[in-house]
Coordinates of C-alpha atoms in Angstrom, one line a residue:
X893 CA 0.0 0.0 0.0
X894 CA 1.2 3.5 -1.0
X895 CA -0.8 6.0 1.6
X896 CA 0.5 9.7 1.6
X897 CA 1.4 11.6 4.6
X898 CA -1.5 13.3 6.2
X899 CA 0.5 17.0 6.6
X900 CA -2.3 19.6 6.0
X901 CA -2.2 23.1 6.8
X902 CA -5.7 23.6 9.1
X903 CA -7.4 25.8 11.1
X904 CA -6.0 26.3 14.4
X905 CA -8.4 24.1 16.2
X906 CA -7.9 21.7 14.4
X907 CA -6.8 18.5 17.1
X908 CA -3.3 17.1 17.5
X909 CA -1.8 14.5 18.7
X910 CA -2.3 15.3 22.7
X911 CA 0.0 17.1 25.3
X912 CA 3.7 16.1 25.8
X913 CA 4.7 14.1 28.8
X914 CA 7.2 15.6 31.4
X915 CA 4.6 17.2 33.2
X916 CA 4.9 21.5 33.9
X917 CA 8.4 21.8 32.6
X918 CA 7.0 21.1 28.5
X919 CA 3.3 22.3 29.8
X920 CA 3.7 26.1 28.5
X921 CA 5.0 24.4 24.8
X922 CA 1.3 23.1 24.6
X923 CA -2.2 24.6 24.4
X924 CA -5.1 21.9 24.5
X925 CA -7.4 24.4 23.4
X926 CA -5.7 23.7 20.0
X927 CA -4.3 20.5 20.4
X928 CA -1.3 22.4 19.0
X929 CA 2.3 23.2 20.0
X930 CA 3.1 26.9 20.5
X931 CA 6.2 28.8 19.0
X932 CA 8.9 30.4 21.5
X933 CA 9.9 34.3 21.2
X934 CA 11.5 36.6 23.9
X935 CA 11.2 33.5 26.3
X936 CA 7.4 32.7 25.8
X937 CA 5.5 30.0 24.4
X938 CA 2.7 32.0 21.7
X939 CA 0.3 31.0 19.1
X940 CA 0.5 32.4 16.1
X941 CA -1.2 35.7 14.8
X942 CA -2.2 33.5 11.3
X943 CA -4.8 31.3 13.5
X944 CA -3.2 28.2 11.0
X945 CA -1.2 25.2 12.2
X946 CA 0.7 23.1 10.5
X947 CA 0.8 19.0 10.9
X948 CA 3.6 16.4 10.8
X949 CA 2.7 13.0 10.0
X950 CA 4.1 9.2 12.4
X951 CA 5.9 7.6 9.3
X952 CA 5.2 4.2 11.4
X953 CA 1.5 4.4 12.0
X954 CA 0.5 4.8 8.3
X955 CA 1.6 8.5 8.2
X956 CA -1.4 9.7 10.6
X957 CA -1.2 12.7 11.8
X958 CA 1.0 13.4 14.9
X959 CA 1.5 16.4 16.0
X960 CA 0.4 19.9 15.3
X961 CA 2.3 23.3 15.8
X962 CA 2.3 27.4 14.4
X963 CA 2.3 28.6 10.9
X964 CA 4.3 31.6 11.8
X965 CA 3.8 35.0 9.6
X966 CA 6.5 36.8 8.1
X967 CA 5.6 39.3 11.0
X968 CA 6.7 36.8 13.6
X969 CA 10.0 36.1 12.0
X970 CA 10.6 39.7 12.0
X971 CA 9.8 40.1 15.2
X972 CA 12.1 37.1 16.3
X973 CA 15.2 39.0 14.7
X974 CA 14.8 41.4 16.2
X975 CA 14.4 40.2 19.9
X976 CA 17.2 37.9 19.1
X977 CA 19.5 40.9 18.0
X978 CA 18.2 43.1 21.6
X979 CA 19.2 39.8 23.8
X980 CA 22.3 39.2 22.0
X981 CA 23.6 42.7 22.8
X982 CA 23.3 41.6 26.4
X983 CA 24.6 38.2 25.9
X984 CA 27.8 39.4 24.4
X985 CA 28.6 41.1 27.6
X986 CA 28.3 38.1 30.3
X987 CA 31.6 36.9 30.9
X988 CA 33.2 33.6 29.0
X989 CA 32.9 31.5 32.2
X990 CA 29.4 32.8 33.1
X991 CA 27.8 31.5 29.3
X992 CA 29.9 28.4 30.0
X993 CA 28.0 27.5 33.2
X994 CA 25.0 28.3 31.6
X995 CA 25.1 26.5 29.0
X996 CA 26.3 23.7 31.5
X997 CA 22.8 24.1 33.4
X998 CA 20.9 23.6 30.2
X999 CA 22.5 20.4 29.6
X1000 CA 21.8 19.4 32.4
X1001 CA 18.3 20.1 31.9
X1002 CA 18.5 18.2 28.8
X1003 CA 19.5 15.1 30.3
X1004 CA 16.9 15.4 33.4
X1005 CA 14.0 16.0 30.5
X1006 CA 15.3 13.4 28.1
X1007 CA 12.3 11.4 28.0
X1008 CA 9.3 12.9 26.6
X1009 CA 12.0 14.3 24.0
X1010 CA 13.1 10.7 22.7
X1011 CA 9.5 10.1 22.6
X1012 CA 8.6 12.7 20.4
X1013 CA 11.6 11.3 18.0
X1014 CA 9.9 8.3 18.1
X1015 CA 6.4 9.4 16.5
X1016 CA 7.5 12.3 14.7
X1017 CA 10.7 10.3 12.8
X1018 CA 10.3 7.0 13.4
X1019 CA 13.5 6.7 15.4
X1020 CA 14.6 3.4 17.1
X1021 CA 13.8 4.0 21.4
X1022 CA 17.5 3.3 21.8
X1023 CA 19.0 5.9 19.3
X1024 CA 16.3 8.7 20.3
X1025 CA 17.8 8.4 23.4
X1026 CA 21.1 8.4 22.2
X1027 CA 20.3 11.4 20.4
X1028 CA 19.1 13.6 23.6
X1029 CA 22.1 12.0 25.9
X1030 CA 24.5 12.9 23.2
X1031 CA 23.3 16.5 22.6
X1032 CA 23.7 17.4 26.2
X1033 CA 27.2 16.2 26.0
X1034 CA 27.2 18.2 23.2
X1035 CA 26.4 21.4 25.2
X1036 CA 28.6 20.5 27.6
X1037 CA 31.9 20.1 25.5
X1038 CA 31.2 23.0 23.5
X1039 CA 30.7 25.2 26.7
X1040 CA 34.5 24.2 27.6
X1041 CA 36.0 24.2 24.1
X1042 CA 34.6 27.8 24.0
X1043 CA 37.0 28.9 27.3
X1044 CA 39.6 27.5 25.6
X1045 CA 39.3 28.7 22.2
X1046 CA 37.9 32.0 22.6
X1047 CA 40.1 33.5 25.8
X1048 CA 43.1 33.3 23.3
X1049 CA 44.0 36.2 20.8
X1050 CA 47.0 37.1 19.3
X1051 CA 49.5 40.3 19.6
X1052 CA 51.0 41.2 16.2
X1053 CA 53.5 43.6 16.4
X1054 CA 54.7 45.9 13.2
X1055 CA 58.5 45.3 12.6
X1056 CA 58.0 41.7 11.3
X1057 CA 57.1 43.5 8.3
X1058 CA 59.9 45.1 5.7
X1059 CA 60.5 48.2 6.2
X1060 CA 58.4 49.0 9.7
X1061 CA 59.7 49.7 13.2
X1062 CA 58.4 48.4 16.5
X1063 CA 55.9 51.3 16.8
X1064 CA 52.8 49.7 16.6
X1065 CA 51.0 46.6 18.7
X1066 CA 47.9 44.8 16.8
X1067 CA 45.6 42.6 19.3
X1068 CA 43.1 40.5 17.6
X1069 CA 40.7 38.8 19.3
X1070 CA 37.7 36.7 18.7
X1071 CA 34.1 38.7 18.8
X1072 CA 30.5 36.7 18.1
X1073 CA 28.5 37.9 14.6
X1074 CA 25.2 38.2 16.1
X1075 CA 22.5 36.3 14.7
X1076 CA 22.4 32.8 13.5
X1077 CA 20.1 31.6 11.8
X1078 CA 20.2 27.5 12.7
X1079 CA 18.2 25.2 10.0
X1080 CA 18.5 21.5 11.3
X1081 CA 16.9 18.4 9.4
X1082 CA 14.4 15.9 9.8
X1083 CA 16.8 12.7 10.6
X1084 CA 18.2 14.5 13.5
X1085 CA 16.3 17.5 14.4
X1086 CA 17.7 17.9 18.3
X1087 CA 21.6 16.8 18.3
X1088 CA 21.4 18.7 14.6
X1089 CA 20.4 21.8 15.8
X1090 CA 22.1 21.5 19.3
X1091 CA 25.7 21.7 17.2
X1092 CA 24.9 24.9 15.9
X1093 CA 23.0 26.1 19.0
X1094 CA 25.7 25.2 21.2
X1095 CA 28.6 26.9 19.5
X1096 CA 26.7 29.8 18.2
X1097 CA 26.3 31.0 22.1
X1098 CA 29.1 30.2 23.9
X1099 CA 30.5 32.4 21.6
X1100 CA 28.3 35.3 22.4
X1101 CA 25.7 35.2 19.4
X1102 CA 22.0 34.1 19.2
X1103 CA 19.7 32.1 17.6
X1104 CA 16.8 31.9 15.5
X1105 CA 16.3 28.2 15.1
X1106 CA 13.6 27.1 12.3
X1107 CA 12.8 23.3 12.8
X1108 CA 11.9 21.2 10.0
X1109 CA 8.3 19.7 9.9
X1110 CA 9.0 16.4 10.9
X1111 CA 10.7 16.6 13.8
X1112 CA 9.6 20.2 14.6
X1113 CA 8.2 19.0 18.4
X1114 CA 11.5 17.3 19.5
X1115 CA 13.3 20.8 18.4
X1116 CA 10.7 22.7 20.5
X1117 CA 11.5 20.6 23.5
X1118 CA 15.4 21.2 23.3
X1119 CA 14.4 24.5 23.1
X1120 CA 12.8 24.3 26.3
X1121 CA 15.8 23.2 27.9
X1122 CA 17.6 26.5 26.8
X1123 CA 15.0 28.6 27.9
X1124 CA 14.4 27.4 31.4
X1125 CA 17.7 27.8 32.3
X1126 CA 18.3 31.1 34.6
X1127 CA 21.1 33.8 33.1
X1128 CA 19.8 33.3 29.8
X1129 CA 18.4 36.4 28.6
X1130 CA 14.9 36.2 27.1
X1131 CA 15.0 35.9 23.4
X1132 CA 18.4 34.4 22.9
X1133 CA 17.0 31.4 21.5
X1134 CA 14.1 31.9 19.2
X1135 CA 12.1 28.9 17.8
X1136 CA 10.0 30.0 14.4
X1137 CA 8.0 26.6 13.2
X1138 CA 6.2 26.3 10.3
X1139 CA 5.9 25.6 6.4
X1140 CA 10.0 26.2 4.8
X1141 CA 8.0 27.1 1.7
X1142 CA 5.9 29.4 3.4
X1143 CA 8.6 31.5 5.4
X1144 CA 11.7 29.3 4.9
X1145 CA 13.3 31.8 2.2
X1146 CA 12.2 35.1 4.2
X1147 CA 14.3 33.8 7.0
X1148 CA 17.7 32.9 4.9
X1149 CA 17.1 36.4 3.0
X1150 CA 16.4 38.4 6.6
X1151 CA 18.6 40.9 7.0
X1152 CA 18.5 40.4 10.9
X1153 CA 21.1 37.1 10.2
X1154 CA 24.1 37.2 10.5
X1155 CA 25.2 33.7 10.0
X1156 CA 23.4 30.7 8.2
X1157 CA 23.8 27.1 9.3
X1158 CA 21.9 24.8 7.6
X1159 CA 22.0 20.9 7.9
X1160 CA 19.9 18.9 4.9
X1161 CA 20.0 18.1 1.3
X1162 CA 19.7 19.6 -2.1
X1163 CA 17.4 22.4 -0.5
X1164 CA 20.9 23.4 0.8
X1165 CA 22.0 25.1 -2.3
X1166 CA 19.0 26.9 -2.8
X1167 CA 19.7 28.5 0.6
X1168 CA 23.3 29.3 -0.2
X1169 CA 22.6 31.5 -2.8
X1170 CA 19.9 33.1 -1.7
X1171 CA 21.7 33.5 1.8
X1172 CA 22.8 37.5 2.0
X1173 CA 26.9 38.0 2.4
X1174 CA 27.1 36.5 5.3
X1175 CA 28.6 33.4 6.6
X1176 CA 26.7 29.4 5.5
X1177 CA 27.8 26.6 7.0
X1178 CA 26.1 24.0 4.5
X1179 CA 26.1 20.1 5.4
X1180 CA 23.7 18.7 2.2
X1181 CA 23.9 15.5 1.0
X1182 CA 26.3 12.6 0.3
X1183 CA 26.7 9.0 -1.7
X1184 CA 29.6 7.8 0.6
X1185 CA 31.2 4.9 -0.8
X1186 CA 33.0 1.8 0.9
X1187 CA 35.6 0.8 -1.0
X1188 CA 36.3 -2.9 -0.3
X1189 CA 40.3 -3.8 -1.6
X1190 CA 41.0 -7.7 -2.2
X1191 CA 43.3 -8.0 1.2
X1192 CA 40.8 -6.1 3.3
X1193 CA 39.2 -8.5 6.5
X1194 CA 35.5 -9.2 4.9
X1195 CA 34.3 -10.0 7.8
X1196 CA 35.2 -5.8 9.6
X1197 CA 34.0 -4.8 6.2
X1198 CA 30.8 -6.4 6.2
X1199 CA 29.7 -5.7 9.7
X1200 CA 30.6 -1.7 8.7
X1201 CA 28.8 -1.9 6.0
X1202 CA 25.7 -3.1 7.4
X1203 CA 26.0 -0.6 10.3
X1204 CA 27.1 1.9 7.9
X1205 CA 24.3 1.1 5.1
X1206 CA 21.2 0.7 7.8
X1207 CA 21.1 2.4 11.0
X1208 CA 18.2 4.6 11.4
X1209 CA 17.2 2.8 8.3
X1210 CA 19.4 4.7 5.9
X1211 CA 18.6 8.0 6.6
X1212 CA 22.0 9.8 7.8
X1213 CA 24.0 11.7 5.3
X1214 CA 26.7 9.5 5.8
X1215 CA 25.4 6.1 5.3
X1216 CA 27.4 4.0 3.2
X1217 CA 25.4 4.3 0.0
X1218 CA 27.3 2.7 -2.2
X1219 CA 29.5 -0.4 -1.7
X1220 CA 33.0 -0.7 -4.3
X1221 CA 33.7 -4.5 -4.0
X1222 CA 36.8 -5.8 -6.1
X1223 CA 36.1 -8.7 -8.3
X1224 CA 37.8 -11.3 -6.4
X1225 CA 36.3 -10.9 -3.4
X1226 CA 33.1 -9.5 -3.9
X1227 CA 30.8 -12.8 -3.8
X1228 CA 32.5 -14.0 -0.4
X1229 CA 31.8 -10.1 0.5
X1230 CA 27.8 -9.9 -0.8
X1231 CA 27.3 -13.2 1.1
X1232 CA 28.5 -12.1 4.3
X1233 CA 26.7 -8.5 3.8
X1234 CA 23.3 -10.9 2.7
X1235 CA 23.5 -12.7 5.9
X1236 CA 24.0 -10.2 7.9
X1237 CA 21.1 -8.0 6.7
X1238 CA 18.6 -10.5 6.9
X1239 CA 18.9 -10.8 10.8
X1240 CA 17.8 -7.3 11.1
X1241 CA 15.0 -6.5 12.8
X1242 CA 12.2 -4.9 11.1
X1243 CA 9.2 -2.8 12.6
X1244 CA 8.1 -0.3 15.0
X1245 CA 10.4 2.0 16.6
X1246 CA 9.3 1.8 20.0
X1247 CA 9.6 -1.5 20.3
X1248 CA 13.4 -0.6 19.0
X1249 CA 13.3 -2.4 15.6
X1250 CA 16.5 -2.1 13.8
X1251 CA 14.5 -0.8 10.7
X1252 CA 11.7 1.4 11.0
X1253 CA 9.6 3.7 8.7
X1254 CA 11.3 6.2 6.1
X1255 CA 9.5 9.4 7.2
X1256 CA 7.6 9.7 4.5
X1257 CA 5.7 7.7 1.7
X1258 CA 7.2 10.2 -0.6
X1259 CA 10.6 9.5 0.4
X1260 CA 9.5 5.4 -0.2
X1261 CA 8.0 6.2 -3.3
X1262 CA 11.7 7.4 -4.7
X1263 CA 13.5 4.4 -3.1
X1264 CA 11.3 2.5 -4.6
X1265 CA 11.6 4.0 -7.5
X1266 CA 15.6 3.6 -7.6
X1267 CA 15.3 0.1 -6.9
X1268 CA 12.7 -0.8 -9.9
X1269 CA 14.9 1.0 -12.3
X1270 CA 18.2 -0.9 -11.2
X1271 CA 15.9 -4.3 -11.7
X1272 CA 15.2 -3.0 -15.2
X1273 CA 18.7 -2.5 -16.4
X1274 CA 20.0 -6.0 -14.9
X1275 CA 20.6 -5.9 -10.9
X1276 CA 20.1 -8.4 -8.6
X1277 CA 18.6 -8.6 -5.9
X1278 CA 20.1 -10.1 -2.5
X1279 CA 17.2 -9.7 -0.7
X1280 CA 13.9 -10.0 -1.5
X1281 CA 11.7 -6.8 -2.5
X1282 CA 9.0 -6.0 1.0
X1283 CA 7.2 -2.4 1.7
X1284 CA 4.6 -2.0 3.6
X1285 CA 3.9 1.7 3.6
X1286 CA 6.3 4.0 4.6
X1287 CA 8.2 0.6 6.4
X1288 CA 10.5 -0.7 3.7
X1289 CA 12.4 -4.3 4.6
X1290 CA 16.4 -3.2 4.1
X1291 CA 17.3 -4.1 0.9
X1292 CA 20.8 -5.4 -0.5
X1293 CA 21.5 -4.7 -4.5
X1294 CA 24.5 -6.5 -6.1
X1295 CA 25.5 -6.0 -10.0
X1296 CA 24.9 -2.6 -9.7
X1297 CA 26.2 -0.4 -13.1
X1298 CA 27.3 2.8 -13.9
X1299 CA 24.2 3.2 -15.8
X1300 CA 21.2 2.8 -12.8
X1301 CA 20.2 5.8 -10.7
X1302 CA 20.9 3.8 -7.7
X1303 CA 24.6 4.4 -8.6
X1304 CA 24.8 8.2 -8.6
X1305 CA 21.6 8.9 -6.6
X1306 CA 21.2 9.3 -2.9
X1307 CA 18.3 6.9 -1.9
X1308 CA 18.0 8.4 2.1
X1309 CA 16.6 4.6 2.7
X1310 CA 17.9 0.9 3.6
X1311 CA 19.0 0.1 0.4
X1312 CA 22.8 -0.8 -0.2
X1313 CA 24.2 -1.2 -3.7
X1314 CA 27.1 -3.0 -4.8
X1315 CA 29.0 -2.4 -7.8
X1316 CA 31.9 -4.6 -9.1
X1317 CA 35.7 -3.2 -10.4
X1318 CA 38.8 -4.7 -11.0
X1319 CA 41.3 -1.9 -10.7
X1320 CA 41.7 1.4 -8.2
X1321 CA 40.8 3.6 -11.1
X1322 CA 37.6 2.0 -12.0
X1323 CA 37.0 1.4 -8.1
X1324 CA 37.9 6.1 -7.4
X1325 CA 35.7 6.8 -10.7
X1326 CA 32.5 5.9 -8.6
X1327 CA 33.9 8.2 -5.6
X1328 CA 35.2 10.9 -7.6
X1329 CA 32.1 11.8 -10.7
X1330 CA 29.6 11.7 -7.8
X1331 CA 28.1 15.3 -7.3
X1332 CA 28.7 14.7 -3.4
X1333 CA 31.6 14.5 -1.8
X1334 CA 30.4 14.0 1.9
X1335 CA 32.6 10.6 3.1
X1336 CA 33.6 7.4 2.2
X1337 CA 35.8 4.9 3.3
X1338 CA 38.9 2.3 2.7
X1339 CA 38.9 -1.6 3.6
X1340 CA 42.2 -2.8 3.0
X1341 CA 45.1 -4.2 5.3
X1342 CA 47.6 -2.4 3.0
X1343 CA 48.3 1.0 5.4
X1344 CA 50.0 3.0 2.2
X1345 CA 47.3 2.2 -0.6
X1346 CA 44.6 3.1 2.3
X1347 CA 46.6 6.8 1.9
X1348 CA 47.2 6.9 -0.8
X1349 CA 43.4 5.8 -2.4
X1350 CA 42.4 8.3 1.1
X1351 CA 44.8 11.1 -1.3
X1352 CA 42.9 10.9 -4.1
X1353 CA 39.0 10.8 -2.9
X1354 CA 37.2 14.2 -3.6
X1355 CA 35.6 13.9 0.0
X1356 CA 35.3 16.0 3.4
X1357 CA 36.6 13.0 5.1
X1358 CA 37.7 9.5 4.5
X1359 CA 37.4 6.6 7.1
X1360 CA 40.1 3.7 7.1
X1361 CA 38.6 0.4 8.2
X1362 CA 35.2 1.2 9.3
X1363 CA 32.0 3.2 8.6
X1364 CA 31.6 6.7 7.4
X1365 CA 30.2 8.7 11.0
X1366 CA 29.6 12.2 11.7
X1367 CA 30.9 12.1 15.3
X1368 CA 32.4 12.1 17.5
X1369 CA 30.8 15.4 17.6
X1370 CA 34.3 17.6 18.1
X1371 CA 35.8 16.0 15.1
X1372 CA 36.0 18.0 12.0
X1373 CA 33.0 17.8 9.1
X1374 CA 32.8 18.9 5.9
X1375 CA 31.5 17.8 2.4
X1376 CA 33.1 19.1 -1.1
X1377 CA 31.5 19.2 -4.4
X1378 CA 27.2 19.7 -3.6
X1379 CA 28.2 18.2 -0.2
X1380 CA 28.3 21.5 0.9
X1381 CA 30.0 24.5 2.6
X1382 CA 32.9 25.5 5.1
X1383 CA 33.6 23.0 8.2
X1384 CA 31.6 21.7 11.2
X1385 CA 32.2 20.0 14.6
X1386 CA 32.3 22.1 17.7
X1387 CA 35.6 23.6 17.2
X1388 CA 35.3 24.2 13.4
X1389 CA 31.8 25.7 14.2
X1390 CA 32.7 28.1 16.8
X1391 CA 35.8 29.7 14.7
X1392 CA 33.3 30.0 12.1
X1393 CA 30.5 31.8 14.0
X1394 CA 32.8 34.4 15.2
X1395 CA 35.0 36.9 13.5
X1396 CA 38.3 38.9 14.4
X1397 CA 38.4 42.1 15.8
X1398 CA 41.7 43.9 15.8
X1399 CA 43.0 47.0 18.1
X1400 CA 46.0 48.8 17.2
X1401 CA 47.9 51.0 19.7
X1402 CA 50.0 53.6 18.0
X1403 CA 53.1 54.6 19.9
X1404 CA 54.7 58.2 20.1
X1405 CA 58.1 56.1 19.3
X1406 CA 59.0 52.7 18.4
X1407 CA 59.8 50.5 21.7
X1408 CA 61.5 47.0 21.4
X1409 CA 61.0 44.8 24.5
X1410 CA 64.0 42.9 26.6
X1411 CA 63.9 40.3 29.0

């Protein structure tokens, strides 16, 4: 059966999908009048002026509608700009160690309120128990790591002085110093809609700047409760964390366009390049999508390869920007490879996610629709199926393709589900063509006991990053990440993202006469 998503704009009292658990401290997110989840500016939970909502769909219940939440004007975004701007005036003058300890506190908070967050991830993205508690653990680890990369980083400057350059005398001293832009603008995505937008949320304030968060749709409740967690916690002035919810068709460009931000980070797929150029000369940090390859050499351990792989290809059923999406298998061992992948997949577990099923729903039947898609078309030119064809819905069974060619969409096109392809080579070159013509250049990764071809093939793949004997993985979350090609812009992980949401500042003292220092 092929039933769409029920995700209808409606009248505000129109019903939803009852109140969140976690008793008073989610309460003020929720009005049962409604049945709908309220938006957050200058520290309070409103309804919308439009009188609309918008509604997200449970991609494992038949795509019935979940939850509902505002359809925010144009009106409402300005308005959050601008609070945002007047509290991050104030922010940018608490000491470094003060935001630290308060962002601390809302970690804390995070992990106290875990639960009814998880849940949320659970009906809104069809996300294992297990990892949707991962996710809300992890972001408040997050927090807490980017509060004390932020002492470290940002208390450092650097003195320049004049005669290093020809020609110039000691006469003048340079400090430059760190200072925060001022509004970001944080866009996180369905598949990970808290941790996602807690690593641009995190950075962005320790080092002194705001945000104006817009969550996607599906997911958009989970978002609202993480943004709870920053807004209960006491020193944080009212309005540094705005949360604007609603259709990214209907006010999605206005926000990139504002002139109120200073900084866009966006986390997400080909929409991604839309928002870079439409994003004003200011900073983008763009993560979009990727087809991260595994590139399997003949003296590589099948067994490390195919257990990465399978981890790689199907947790959270696919949908993670840096699942392997394509598998490179030399000839001579790719039918012992493929059988030890096949056996593998089929024991995964396949159902609902709170009962923790390995593989759950894609979020939407749209999304199934194009998987499916991919896979009828790689039938029709000659693949072969390792495992048999199964949907139900938006719930597809994780599927294993071998004899992939260069000619199927599968082979170029990101499929965002549990579907692995495997394509055959005999050389290095033929085996770096399928890394290196892909518009994305996200990961990929190396199997192979041989330390200096995993360099050197590591060398020459057009990717952010490159993995040497096991899965392409975003984290941990300090680590540096960054895609090439459409796989987008500039460099992420907490350190990366806090360099980039600040910029230098320089003082220069003049002196009446040159003075040269002595010990």
């Amino acid at each position: 059966p092929r039933r769409r998503p029920v995700n209808v704009m409606g009248s505000g009292h129109e019903g939803g999908a009852g109140a969140p658990g976690g008793g008073e401290f989610y309460s003020p997110l929720y009005n049962p009048d409604t049945g709908a989840y309220r938006f957050l500016i200058d520290g309070e939970w409103r309804d919308s002026s439009s009188g609309q909502l918008v509604h997200n769909a449970n991609p494992s219940k038949g795509n019935e509608r979940c939850f509902g939440f505002q359809a925010c004007t144009r009106d409402e975004v300005d308005a959050a700009y601008a609070g945002a701007k007047a509290a991050q005036r104030q922010w940018g003058q608490i000491p470094l160690n003060k935001r630290a300890s308060i962002l601390k506190a809302a970690a804390e908070l995070m992990r106290q309120h875990h639960a009814p967050m998880a849940d949320a991830l659970i009906r809104e993205i069809a996300k294992p128990k297990k990892d949707a508690t991962t996710e809300a653990k992890r972001s408040a680890d997050l927090i807490d790591y980017a509060a004390e990369e932020g002492c470290r980083s940002l208390a450092k400057g650097d003195m320049i002085t004049s005669d290093s350059f020809p020609g110039a005398e000691r006469d003048k001293l340079c400090m430059a110093h760190k200072v925060p832009l001022g509004v970001v603008l944080c866009i996180p995505p369905f598949n990970y809609p808290v941790n996602l937008a807690v690593s641009k949320i995190a950075p962005a304030l320790i080092a002194g700047n705001a945000c104006v968060v817009k969550p996607p749709t599906q997911g958009c409740v989970s978002a609202l409760m993480m943004a709870q967690c920053f807004n209960k916690v006491p020193g944080l002035p009212r309005g540094l964390v705005q949360v604007v919810t609603g259709r990214g068709a209907d006010i999605g460009d206005y926000m990139v366009e504002h002139p109120g931000a200073n900084c866009v980070s966006f986390t997400g797929g080909d929409t991604g390049l839309a928002v870079s150029r439409k994003a004003r000369m200011v900073p983008v940090q763009m993560e979009l999508g990727g087809k991260d390859a595994a590139l399997v050499f003949p003296d590589a351990d099948l067994d490390l390869a195919a257990t990465a792989i399978v981890k790689g290809g199907f947790s959270y059923s696919g949908q993670r920007c840096t699942a392997v999406k394509i598998v490179v298998a030399f000839s001579e061992i790719a039918d012992a490879l493929v059988a030890k992948v096949e056996e593998k997949t089929r024991k995964l577990t396949v159902g609902q996610p709170e009962d923790d099923a390995q593989i759950t729903a894609v979020v939407s039947a749209k999304s199934a629709d194009f998987i499916q898609g991919l896979v009828e078309d790689a039938i029709a030119k000659g693949a072969t199926m390792r495992t048999e064809w199964r949907r139900d819905c938006n719930l597809i069974w994780p599927v294993l393709v071998d004899d992939v060619t260069a000619e199927m969409r599968l082979c170029w096109e990101e499929p965002f589900g549990p579907v692995v392809p495997v394509v055959r080579v005999g050389t290095e070159e033929e085996a770096l063509r399928y890394v290196n013509e892909s518009k994305y250049g996200l990961q990929g990764c190396v199997f192979t006991r041989d330390i200096d071809r995993a360099i050197r093939v590591a060398d020459r793949m057009e990717t952010g990053t490159v993995q040497i004997n096991g899965p392409p993985a975003r984290g941990p979350d300090h680590f540096p990440f960054q895609g090439v090609k459409d796989s987008g812009i500039g460099s992420q992980g907490i350190v990366n993202s806090i360099e980039m949401m600040t910029k230098v500042k320089t003082t220069v003292i003049n002196l009446a006469k040159p003075s040269y220092a002595t010990a």
